[in-house]
Short mmCIF file of C-alpha atoms in Angstrom, two decimals:
data_model
loop_
_atom_site.label_atom_id
_atom_site.label_comp_id
_atom_site.label_asym_id
_atom_site.label_seq_id
_atom_site.Cartn_x
_atom_site.Cartn_y
_atom_site.Cartn_z
CA MET A 1 19.71 0.32 85.67
CA ALA A 2 17.85 -2.81 86.80
CA VAL A 3 14.53 -1.15 85.91
CA LYS A 4 15.84 -0.32 82.43
CA LYS A 5 16.90 -3.95 81.80
CA ARG A 6 13.55 -5.17 83.01
CA PHE A 7 11.68 -2.88 80.57
CA GLU A 8 13.92 -4.05 77.69
CA SER A 9 13.22 -7.74 78.42
CA ILE A 10 9.47 -7.04 78.60
CA GLY A 11 9.62 -5.19 75.24
CA GLN A 12 11.56 -8.08 73.66
CA LYS A 13 8.99 -10.63 74.85
CA ILE A 14 6.12 -8.52 73.49
CA GLU A 15 7.87 -8.27 70.08
CA GLU A 16 8.49 -12.06 69.98
CA ARG A 17 4.83 -12.78 70.77
CA HIS A 18 3.73 -10.31 68.06
CA THR A 19 5.99 -12.07 65.49
CA GLU A 20 4.64 -15.52 66.50
CA ARG A 21 1.03 -14.32 66.15
CA LYS A 22 1.79 -12.80 62.73
CA GLU A 23 3.38 -16.06 61.49
CA SER A 24 0.51 -18.19 62.78
CA LEU A 25 -2.00 -15.83 61.12
CA ASN A 26 -0.12 -16.11 57.78
CA ASN A 27 -0.14 -19.91 58.10
CA VAL A 28 -3.89 -19.89 58.72
CA LEU A 29 -4.46 -17.65 55.66
CA GLU A 30 -2.30 -19.88 53.44
CA ARG A 31 -4.12 -23.02 54.61
CA SER A 32 -7.52 -21.43 54.01
CA GLN A 33 -6.46 -20.25 50.53
CA LYS A 34 -5.24 -23.77 49.66
CA ASN A 35 -8.49 -25.22 50.95
CA ARG A 36 -10.49 -22.75 48.83
CA GLN A 37 -8.46 -23.68 45.71
CA GLN A 38 -8.94 -27.40 46.40
CA ARG A 39 -12.69 -26.92 46.89
CA ARG A 40 -12.85 -24.86 43.67
CA ARG A 41 -11.01 -27.56 41.70
CA ALA A 42 -13.32 -30.20 43.12
CA VAL A 43 -16.40 -28.17 42.08
CA LEU A 44 -15.00 -27.60 38.55
CA ASP A 45 -14.19 -31.30 38.19
CA ALA A 46 -17.66 -32.19 39.36
CA LEU A 47 -19.19 -29.75 36.87
CA LYS A 48 -17.08 -31.20 34.02
CA ILE A 49 -18.14 -34.74 34.91
CA SER A 50 -21.81 -33.78 35.25
CA ASP A 51 -21.64 -31.85 31.95
CA GLY A 52 -20.30 -34.93 30.13
CA LYS A 53 -17.01 -33.31 29.20
CA GLY A 54 -14.58 -34.41 31.88
CA LYS A 55 -11.60 -34.05 29.52
CA GLN A 56 -9.97 -30.69 29.15
CA SER A 57 -10.56 -26.97 29.48
CA GLU A 58 -11.62 -25.02 26.38
CA SER A 59 -8.07 -23.84 25.67
CA GLU A 60 -6.75 -27.40 25.99
CA GLU A 61 -9.47 -28.65 23.64
CA LYS A 62 -8.57 -25.95 21.12
CA GLU A 63 -4.90 -26.88 21.30
CA SER A 64 -5.80 -30.52 20.82
CA ASP A 65 -7.96 -29.67 17.75
CA ASP A 66 -5.15 -27.57 16.25
CA GLU A 67 -2.69 -30.42 16.75
CA ALA A 68 -5.10 -32.87 15.11
CA ASP A 69 -5.58 -30.50 12.13
CA GLU A 70 -1.83 -30.13 11.78
CA VAL A 71 -1.38 -33.91 11.73
CA LYS A 72 -4.12 -34.23 9.07
CA ASN A 73 -2.53 -31.46 6.96
CA LYS A 74 0.88 -33.12 7.13
CA ARG A 75 -0.69 -36.43 6.13
CA SER A 76 -2.44 -34.75 3.15
CA GLU A 77 0.77 -33.01 2.12
CA GLN A 78 2.68 -36.29 2.36
CA GLU A 79 0.06 -37.92 0.12
CA ILE A 80 0.68 -35.23 -2.54
CA LEU A 81 4.44 -35.82 -2.33
CA VAL A 82 3.92 -39.57 -2.84
CA GLN A 83 1.81 -38.86 -5.94
CA LEU A 84 4.52 -36.54 -7.26
CA SER A 85 7.25 -39.12 -6.74
CA SER A 86 5.30 -41.89 -8.48
CA LYS A 87 4.20 -39.80 -11.50
CA TYR A 88 6.90 -37.16 -12.06
CA GLY A 89 10.05 -37.73 -10.02
CA GLU A 90 11.77 -36.97 -6.76
CA VAL A 91 11.32 -33.70 -4.88
CA CYS A 92 14.57 -31.69 -4.83
CA HIS A 93 16.05 -30.73 -1.45
CA GLU A 94 18.47 -28.09 -0.19
CA LYS A 95 22.18 -28.94 -0.68
CA ASP A 96 23.02 -28.51 2.99
CA ASN A 97 19.80 -30.08 4.32
CA ASP A 98 18.39 -33.32 2.87
CA MET A 99 15.20 -32.96 4.92
CA LYS A 100 14.33 -29.45 3.66
CA GLU A 101 12.56 -29.02 0.30
CA PHE A 102 14.16 -26.72 -2.28
CA VAL A 103 11.59 -23.88 -2.42
CA LEU A 104 11.54 -21.77 -5.60
CA GLY A 105 9.07 -19.25 -4.20
CA GLN A 106 6.67 -18.69 -1.33
CA GLY A 107 3.27 -17.01 -1.56
CA ALA A 108 0.09 -16.55 0.49
CA GLY A 109 -1.48 -19.68 -1.04
CA GLY A 110 1.51 -21.99 -0.65
CA ALA A 111 5.01 -22.76 -1.91
CA VAL A 112 6.54 -23.66 -5.30
CA ILE A 113 8.90 -26.64 -5.12
CA LEU A 114 11.16 -28.39 -7.65
CA VAL A 115 10.77 -31.98 -8.91
CA LYS A 116 13.31 -33.85 -11.08
CA ARG A 117 12.45 -36.80 -13.36
CA SER A 118 15.17 -39.43 -13.02
CA THR A 119 14.77 -40.90 -16.55
CA ASP A 120 15.75 -37.77 -18.50
CA GLY A 121 16.48 -35.09 -15.87
CA HIS A 122 13.42 -33.02 -16.89
CA MET A 123 12.53 -30.46 -14.21
CA PHE A 124 9.01 -29.58 -13.05
CA ALA A 125 7.85 -26.66 -10.91
CA VAL A 126 5.09 -27.74 -8.53
CA LYS A 127 2.80 -25.13 -6.99
CA LYS A 128 1.40 -26.46 -3.70
CA PHE A 129 -1.89 -24.98 -2.48
CA LYS A 130 -3.70 -25.18 0.84
CA LYS A 131 -6.99 -23.62 1.94
CA GLN A 132 -6.16 -20.21 3.43
CA ASN A 133 -9.19 -17.96 3.22
CA MET A 134 -11.58 -18.72 6.11
CA ASN A 135 -14.43 -16.93 4.27
CA GLU A 136 -14.05 -19.23 1.25
CA THR A 137 -16.07 -22.45 1.14
CA ALA A 138 -14.44 -25.76 0.19
CA TYR A 139 -16.61 -25.85 -2.96
CA ASP A 140 -15.54 -22.35 -4.11
CA TYR A 141 -11.90 -23.14 -3.38
CA LYS A 142 -11.94 -26.36 -5.44
CA LYS A 143 -13.83 -24.62 -8.24
CA LYS A 144 -11.21 -21.83 -8.38
CA LEU A 145 -8.28 -24.26 -8.55
CA ASN A 146 -9.97 -26.46 -11.17
CA HIS A 147 -10.68 -23.33 -13.23
CA GLU A 148 -7.01 -22.26 -13.09
CA TYR A 149 -5.84 -25.76 -14.03
CA GLU A 150 -8.30 -26.22 -16.92
CA ILE A 151 -7.19 -22.93 -18.44
CA SER A 152 -3.43 -23.40 -18.02
CA ALA A 153 -3.57 -27.05 -19.22
CA ALA A 154 -5.14 -25.91 -22.52
CA LEU A 155 -2.34 -23.46 -23.33
CA PHE A 156 0.25 -24.70 -25.83
CA HIS A 157 2.49 -21.78 -26.86
CA PRO A 158 6.25 -21.05 -26.53
CA ASN A 159 5.57 -17.87 -24.52
CA VAL A 160 3.06 -19.44 -22.12
CA ILE A 161 3.97 -21.91 -19.36
CA HIS A 162 2.68 -25.44 -19.96
CA THR A 163 0.76 -27.20 -17.16
CA TYR A 164 0.65 -31.00 -16.86
CA ASP A 165 -1.49 -31.99 -13.93
CA LEU A 166 -3.61 -31.07 -10.90
CA LEU A 167 -2.96 -33.38 -7.93
CA LYS A 168 -5.37 -33.66 -4.97
CA SER A 169 -5.14 -35.32 -1.56
CA THR A 170 -7.94 -37.77 -0.62
CA ASP A 171 -9.50 -35.31 1.84
CA GLU A 172 -9.04 -32.48 -0.72
CA LYS A 173 -7.19 -30.34 1.82
CA PHE A 174 -4.06 -30.12 -0.34
CA PHE A 175 -3.68 -29.46 -4.07
CA ALA A 176 -0.68 -29.17 -6.38
CA ILE A 177 -0.35 -27.94 -9.97
CA VAL A 178 2.55 -29.44 -11.98
CA MET A 179 4.17 -27.13 -14.57
CA ASP A 180 7.32 -26.84 -16.65
CA TYR A 181 10.25 -25.35 -14.73
CA CYS A 182 11.98 -22.18 -15.92
CA PRO A 183 15.17 -21.41 -13.95
CA TYR A 184 15.25 -17.62 -14.25
CA ASP A 185 13.04 -15.06 -12.55
CA PHE A 186 12.28 -12.07 -14.82
CA PHE A 187 11.87 -9.61 -11.94
CA ALA A 188 15.34 -10.57 -10.64
CA LEU A 189 16.84 -10.14 -14.12
CA VAL A 190 15.40 -6.65 -14.42
CA MET A 191 16.61 -5.69 -10.93
CA SER A 192 20.13 -6.97 -11.75
CA GLY A 193 20.58 -4.06 -14.20
CA LEU A 194 22.27 -6.39 -16.73
CA LEU A 195 19.63 -6.17 -19.48
CA THR A 196 20.70 -4.36 -22.66
CA ARG A 197 18.23 -2.38 -24.78
CA LYS A 198 18.02 -5.12 -27.42
CA GLU A 199 17.39 -7.74 -24.73
CA THR A 200 14.62 -5.53 -23.32
CA TYR A 201 13.00 -5.16 -26.77
CA CYS A 202 13.25 -8.95 -27.28
CA TYR A 203 11.47 -9.70 -24.00
CA PHE A 204 8.85 -6.99 -24.66
CA LYS A 205 7.94 -8.61 -28.00
CA GLN A 206 7.85 -12.08 -26.42
CA ILE A 207 5.38 -10.85 -23.78
CA LEU A 208 3.19 -9.36 -26.54
CA LYS A 209 3.26 -12.67 -28.45
CA GLY A 210 2.19 -14.58 -25.32
CA VAL A 211 -0.65 -12.10 -24.69
CA SER A 212 -1.65 -12.34 -28.37
CA PHE A 213 -2.09 -16.12 -28.00
CA LEU A 214 -4.31 -15.62 -24.94
CA HIS A 215 -6.44 -12.87 -26.50
CA HIS A 216 -6.98 -14.77 -29.75
CA ASN A 217 -8.24 -17.75 -27.77
CA GLY A 218 -10.77 -15.93 -25.59
CA PHE A 219 -8.68 -15.22 -22.44
CA ALA A 220 -7.33 -12.11 -20.74
CA HIS A 221 -4.62 -12.64 -18.11
CA ARG A 222 -5.52 -9.69 -15.79
CA ASP A 223 -2.39 -10.07 -13.62
CA LEU A 224 0.46 -9.31 -16.00
CA LYS A 225 3.56 -8.13 -14.14
CA LEU A 226 7.32 -8.73 -13.90
CA ASP A 227 6.77 -11.38 -11.21
CA ASN A 228 4.51 -13.42 -13.52
CA CYS A 229 7.17 -13.86 -16.20
CA VAL A 230 9.87 -16.54 -16.13
CA ILE A 231 12.79 -17.25 -18.49
CA THR A 232 14.15 -20.54 -19.85
CA LYS A 233 17.89 -21.27 -20.14
CA ASP A 234 17.61 -20.26 -23.85
CA GLY A 235 16.13 -16.81 -23.17
CA ILE A 236 12.50 -17.70 -23.96
CA LEU A 237 10.04 -15.75 -21.79
CA LYS A 238 6.90 -17.49 -20.52
CA LEU A 239 3.80 -16.07 -18.82
CA ILE A 240 2.66 -17.80 -15.62
CA ASP A 241 -0.15 -17.69 -13.01
CA TYR A 242 -3.68 -17.94 -14.43
CA GLY A 243 -5.59 -17.49 -11.17
CA SER A 244 -7.06 -14.12 -12.26
CA VAL A 245 -7.90 -15.01 -15.89
CA ALA A 246 -11.08 -13.55 -17.41
CA ILE A 247 -12.86 -15.47 -20.18
CA PHE A 248 -14.32 -12.90 -22.57
CA ASP A 249 -15.12 -15.35 -25.42
CA PRO A 250 -16.33 -18.78 -24.14
CA VAL A 251 -16.70 -20.18 -27.68
CA SER A 252 -12.99 -19.64 -28.43
CA VAL A 253 -12.04 -21.11 -25.05
CA ARG A 254 -14.05 -24.29 -25.68
CA LYS A 255 -12.38 -24.67 -29.09
CA LEU A 256 -8.95 -24.23 -27.51
CA GLN A 257 -9.68 -26.81 -24.80
CA SER A 258 -10.86 -29.39 -27.34
CA ARG A 259 -7.69 -28.78 -29.42
CA ALA A 260 -5.55 -29.10 -26.28
CA LYS A 261 -6.99 -32.56 -25.50
CA ILE A 262 -5.85 -33.76 -28.94
CA LEU A 263 -2.40 -32.15 -28.49
CA GLU A 264 -1.99 -34.01 -25.17
CA THR A 265 -2.09 -37.34 -27.06
CA ALA A 266 1.22 -36.51 -28.83
CA THR A 267 4.15 -38.59 -27.54
CA ASN A 268 6.95 -36.56 -29.18
CA ASP A 269 7.73 -33.21 -30.87
CA GLU A 270 6.98 -34.52 -34.39
CA GLU A 271 3.48 -35.71 -33.48
CA LEU A 272 2.84 -32.46 -31.62
CA HIS A 273 3.92 -30.42 -34.66
CA ASP A 274 1.76 -32.46 -37.08
CA ILE A 275 -1.35 -32.05 -34.89
CA ALA A 276 -0.68 -28.29 -34.46
CA VAL A 277 -0.28 -27.76 -38.24
CA LYS A 278 -3.49 -29.70 -38.94
CA GLN A 279 -5.41 -27.69 -36.32
CA GLN A 280 -4.07 -24.40 -37.71
CA LYS A 281 -5.31 -25.29 -41.22
CA GLU A 282 -8.73 -26.25 -39.85
CA GLU A 283 -8.87 -22.96 -37.93
CA GLU A 284 -7.98 -20.93 -41.04
CA ASN A 285 -10.73 -22.68 -43.05
CA GLY A 286 -13.29 -22.27 -40.24
CA THR A 287 -15.44 -19.27 -39.36
CA GLU A 288 -14.00 -16.28 -37.51
CA SER A 289 -14.81 -15.95 -33.81
CA GLU A 290 -17.41 -13.34 -32.81
CA ALA A 291 -15.17 -12.08 -30.00
CA SER A 292 -14.22 -8.93 -31.90
CA TYR A 293 -17.90 -7.92 -32.04
CA SER A 294 -19.31 -9.06 -28.70
CA ILE A 295 -17.35 -9.95 -25.57
CA ILE A 296 -18.09 -10.70 -21.93
CA LYS A 297 -16.74 -7.78 -19.92
CA ALA A 298 -14.85 -8.23 -16.66
CA THR A 299 -15.67 -6.74 -13.27
CA GLY A 300 -13.72 -6.26 -10.06
CA VAL A 301 -10.08 -5.53 -9.34
CA ALA A 302 -7.56 -8.22 -10.27
CA GLY A 303 -3.80 -7.73 -10.38
CA SER A 304 -1.19 -5.63 -8.60
CA ASP A 305 -1.68 -1.89 -7.94
CA PRO A 306 1.07 -0.29 -10.10
CA TYR A 307 0.10 -2.39 -13.17
CA LEU A 308 -3.67 -1.76 -13.00
CA ALA A 309 -5.39 0.16 -15.79
CA PRO A 310 -7.48 3.15 -14.54
CA GLU A 311 -10.79 1.57 -15.65
CA CYS A 312 -10.13 -1.46 -13.37
CA LEU A 313 -10.33 0.80 -10.31
CA LYS A 314 -13.84 2.00 -11.19
CA MET A 315 -16.98 0.09 -10.23
CA ALA A 316 -18.13 -0.40 -13.84
CA SER A 317 -17.35 -3.41 -16.07
CA TYR A 318 -14.43 -3.17 -18.53
CA ASP A 319 -12.75 -4.91 -21.48
CA PRO A 320 -10.07 -7.16 -19.89
CA ARG A 321 -8.01 -7.18 -23.11
CA ALA A 322 -7.45 -3.41 -22.91
CA ALA A 323 -6.43 -3.80 -19.24
CA ASP A 324 -3.79 -6.38 -20.29
CA ILE A 325 -2.36 -3.97 -22.88
CA TRP A 326 -1.96 -1.26 -20.21
CA SER A 327 -0.17 -3.73 -17.89
CA VAL A 328 2.32 -4.74 -20.62
CA ALA A 329 3.17 -1.06 -21.20
CA ILE A 330 3.85 -0.64 -17.46
CA ILE A 331 6.12 -3.73 -17.56
CA TYR A 332 8.11 -2.14 -20.40
CA CYS A 333 8.45 1.16 -18.50
CA CYS A 334 9.62 -0.75 -15.38
CA ILE A 335 12.36 -2.52 -17.37
CA ILE A 336 13.62 0.76 -18.85
CA LEU A 337 13.26 2.99 -15.75
CA HIS A 338 13.97 0.39 -13.01
CA ARG A 339 10.97 1.78 -11.13
CA PHE A 340 7.18 2.08 -11.47
CA PRO A 341 5.87 5.18 -13.30
CA TRP A 342 3.30 5.56 -10.46
CA LYS A 343 1.97 3.60 -7.49
CA LEU A 344 -1.66 3.58 -8.63
CA ALA A 345 -3.47 4.90 -11.72
CA ARG A 346 -5.71 7.21 -9.72
CA GLY A 347 -5.96 11.01 -9.49
CA SER A 348 -4.74 10.98 -5.88
CA ASP A 349 -1.35 9.67 -7.07
CA ILE A 350 0.91 12.71 -7.81
CA ALA A 351 2.93 11.01 -10.58
CA TYR A 352 -0.19 9.67 -12.32
CA SER A 353 -2.07 12.98 -12.04
CA ALA A 354 0.93 14.69 -13.69
CA PHE A 355 0.81 12.08 -16.52
CA ILE A 356 -2.90 12.62 -17.26
CA ALA A 357 -2.67 16.44 -16.97
CA ALA A 358 -2.89 18.72 -20.02
CA PRO A 359 0.54 18.94 -21.76
CA SER A 360 2.50 21.88 -20.34
CA GLU A 361 5.86 22.94 -18.91
CA LYS A 362 6.39 24.99 -15.76
CA ILE A 363 9.53 26.42 -14.15
CA ASP A 364 9.51 26.67 -10.35
CA ALA A 365 11.15 29.31 -8.12
CA LYS A 366 14.44 27.37 -8.13
CA GLY A 367 14.54 27.36 -11.94
CA LYS A 368 13.70 23.65 -12.25
CA LYS A 369 11.52 22.64 -15.23
CA HIS A 370 8.45 20.45 -14.60
CA VAL A 371 6.80 18.64 -17.53
CA TYR A 372 3.11 17.66 -17.40
CA GLY A 373 1.11 15.35 -19.64
CA PRO A 374 2.12 12.04 -21.32
CA ASN A 375 5.56 13.41 -22.28
CA ARG A 376 6.48 13.44 -18.59
CA LEU A 377 6.85 9.63 -18.90
CA LEU A 378 7.51 9.18 -22.63
CA ARG A 379 10.61 11.42 -22.68
CA ALA A 380 12.29 8.94 -20.28
CA ILE A 381 11.98 5.93 -22.63
CA PRO A 382 13.74 5.26 -26.00
CA SER A 383 12.29 7.42 -28.80
CA LYS A 384 11.59 4.46 -31.13
CA SER A 385 9.23 2.90 -28.55
CA ARG A 386 7.31 6.08 -27.66
CA ASN A 387 4.53 5.66 -30.22
CA VAL A 388 3.53 2.15 -29.16
CA ILE A 389 3.73 2.95 -25.42
CA ARG A 390 1.74 6.20 -25.88
CA ASN A 391 -1.07 4.23 -27.56
CA MET A 392 -0.88 1.35 -25.07
CA LEU A 393 -1.36 3.87 -22.25
CA ALA A 394 -4.31 5.69 -23.87
CA LEU A 395 -6.69 6.67 -21.06
CA ASP A 396 -9.77 5.70 -23.08
CA PRO A 397 -9.77 1.85 -23.39
CA LYS A 398 -11.60 2.11 -26.74
CA LYS A 399 -8.77 4.23 -28.18
CA ARG A 400 -6.05 2.02 -26.69
CA TYR A 401 -4.03 -0.24 -28.99
CA THR A 402 -5.27 -3.83 -29.39
CA ILE A 403 -2.75 -6.67 -29.27
CA ASP A 404 -2.66 -6.78 -33.09
CA ASP A 405 -2.00 -3.01 -33.22
CA CYS A 406 0.94 -3.52 -30.84
CA LEU A 407 2.50 -6.31 -32.93
CA ASN A 408 1.99 -4.32 -36.15
CA ASP A 409 3.70 -1.20 -34.75
CA SER A 410 6.93 -0.53 -36.69
CA PHE A 411 9.11 -0.66 -33.55
CA VAL A 412 7.74 -4.05 -32.43
CA ASP A 413 7.62 -5.47 -35.95
CA GLU A 414 11.30 -4.63 -36.56
CA THR A 415 12.43 -6.08 -33.20
CA SER A 416 14.34 -9.35 -33.61
CA GLU A 417 13.19 -11.63 -30.78
CA CYS A 418 14.21 -15.10 -29.66
CA SER A 419 11.57 -17.67 -30.63
CA VAL A 420 10.81 -21.39 -30.81
CA ILE A 421 10.52 -22.78 -34.36
CA TRP A 422 10.09 -26.20 -36.00
CA ASN A 423 13.27 -27.73 -37.47
CA ASP A 424 12.37 -30.03 -40.40
CA VAL A 425 15.84 -31.58 -40.51
CA GLU A 426 16.09 -32.49 -36.81
CA LYS A 427 12.33 -33.08 -36.55
CA LYS A 428 12.00 -31.15 -33.30
CA TYR A 429 11.33 -27.68 -31.90
CA VAL A 430 14.45 -25.54 -31.53
CA VAL A 431 15.22 -22.04 -30.25
CA LYS A 432 16.00 -19.40 -32.86
CA LEU A 433 18.02 -16.62 -31.23
CA GLY A 434 17.22 -12.99 -32.00
CA GLU A 435 19.77 -10.91 -33.89
CA GLY A 436 22.21 -8.46 -32.31
CA HIS A 437 21.92 -9.56 -28.69
CA LYS A 438 22.57 -12.35 -26.22
CA HIS A 439 20.75 -12.90 -22.95
CA HIS A 440 22.29 -12.22 -19.55
CA LEU A 441 20.78 -14.93 -17.36
CA ILE A 442 21.22 -14.78 -13.60
CA SER A 443 19.30 -16.48 -10.78
CA ARG A 444 17.40 -14.63 -8.05
CA ARG A 445 19.88 -15.81 -5.41
CA GLU A 446 22.82 -14.52 -7.45
CA VAL A 447 21.03 -11.18 -7.92
CA GLU A 448 20.35 -10.89 -4.18
CA LYS A 449 24.00 -11.68 -3.45
CA THR A 450 25.21 -9.08 -6.00
CA LEU A 451 22.85 -6.40 -4.64
CA GLU A 452 24.00 -7.15 -1.08
CA GLU A 453 27.65 -6.76 -2.15
CA LYS A 454 26.85 -3.46 -3.91
CA LYS A 455 25.09 -2.22 -0.78
CA LYS A 456 28.11 -3.16 1.36
CA LEU A 457 30.50 -1.47 -1.10
CA LYS A 458 28.38 1.69 -1.11
CA LYS A 459 28.43 1.73 2.70
CA GLU A 460 32.24 1.35 2.72
CA LYS A 461 32.65 4.18 0.18
CA SER A 462 30.41 6.41 2.27
CA TRP A 463 32.49 5.63 5.39
CA ARG A 464 35.77 6.36 3.54
CA PHE A 465 34.37 9.66 2.25
CA GLN A 466 33.32 10.67 5.78
CA LYS A 467 36.80 9.75 7.06
CA MET A 468 38.41 11.85 4.31
CA MET A 469 36.24 14.81 5.30
CA ILE A 470 37.00 14.44 9.04
CA VAL A 471 40.85 14.49 8.70
CA PRO A 472 41.09 17.89 6.87
CA LYS A 473 38.54 19.32 9.32
CA MET A 474 40.73 18.27 12.29
CA LYS A 475 43.83 19.78 10.62
CA ILE A 476 42.00 23.10 10.16
CA GLN A 477 40.90 23.08 13.81
CA ARG A 478 44.49 22.44 14.98
CA LYS A 479 45.79 25.26 12.74
CA ASN A 480 43.18 27.63 14.18
CA LEU A 481 44.25 26.68 17.72
CA ARG A 482 47.93 27.36 16.88
CA ASP A 483 47.00 30.75 15.38
CA LEU A 484 45.09 31.65 18.53
CA SER A 485 48.03 30.70 20.77
#
């Protein structure tokens, strides 16, 4: 027994010594590791000092540079806001947040904000830009923005948005284009499902009139789509966004720009009207532009996929006017169908390949009829508009309707559209409403709210239907169980 106790005490002592040695070894390792880290830091610090840096690591320097750029950008943006306030009015803010700007829209290039003039309550939409593309030089960026401004500032027409100014920060990091504000988004109106047929025809003709003004003055828009149309409180549609414009007749453009400079001197509607009438008479007495005989063709893809004409997707040059006509036809189809006819005008797209196929009808194994050729699309739109849309969607651009052909088509000609006319009695421009219709105007936020409510209601109906189906099923199961018993 005594021997056993002795062995146990010896074993315990050995274990204690082993634990002590292990702890001391760990302490030595920790101290050596700390010493190594301290020596390493000292070497790095010495290298930084000898290298002339002695400030921060690369990541810290990068963070510091980013912070400095952010401060500069905020300063430039603030400078633009000060210019806006002094020249046009105060920037509008969110109702529930006085510090947050009221943003009308957000894009890759920047945001569109709202400015209100205190003297008369006139509203301006201000498109703020900042340099985004790293591959784009500062010179190219400024040139692009100046080009867009010079074009849009020269456009005086009821169906084209008017642009007032291009503001720049001192360091030219921030730019802003000041335009008239239109409260209603055309895309949202179409998605609301409220548009009647006569409203649709009215808007279609207004788009054509806006495009006619551009084409007769040497421009093609090249990015016509639902998103680039806005509506005034009186139902007047205006085309916006001239970043993709193609000039096919420089002579006509120069004439337009010189006329626009004179129009800008007008201080009221009466002066503006007198200058416009005088210019129109001079134009009628002058020589016709050579644009109809020789034009500068466009190259490259500009616009959104579903609206692009097939020739735009090829590598060759094309007539930008014909591409605009195609896009307007797609807009009309979107309004009527509430969807795009196809995703892209290319043979790989099933819907488009069916449209360009030889006219035929096939019945599948299930007895369903499939229509091929142009009638596949045309049968889905109102019969009175089929002729103009068929010719606007002609695959050969040379055979496609021109803007004058579109306006002279019997369907378009007979359409009563809302327009802006001169009132000799009141001595100002007034809106003349089209016959047989009134406009359903609803904001994007209201549309989003309505669509959300519809979605919720649909979900509830689906749940109720499922519940109705479950109860009878349970009753049948119970009955079957009773029968078995």
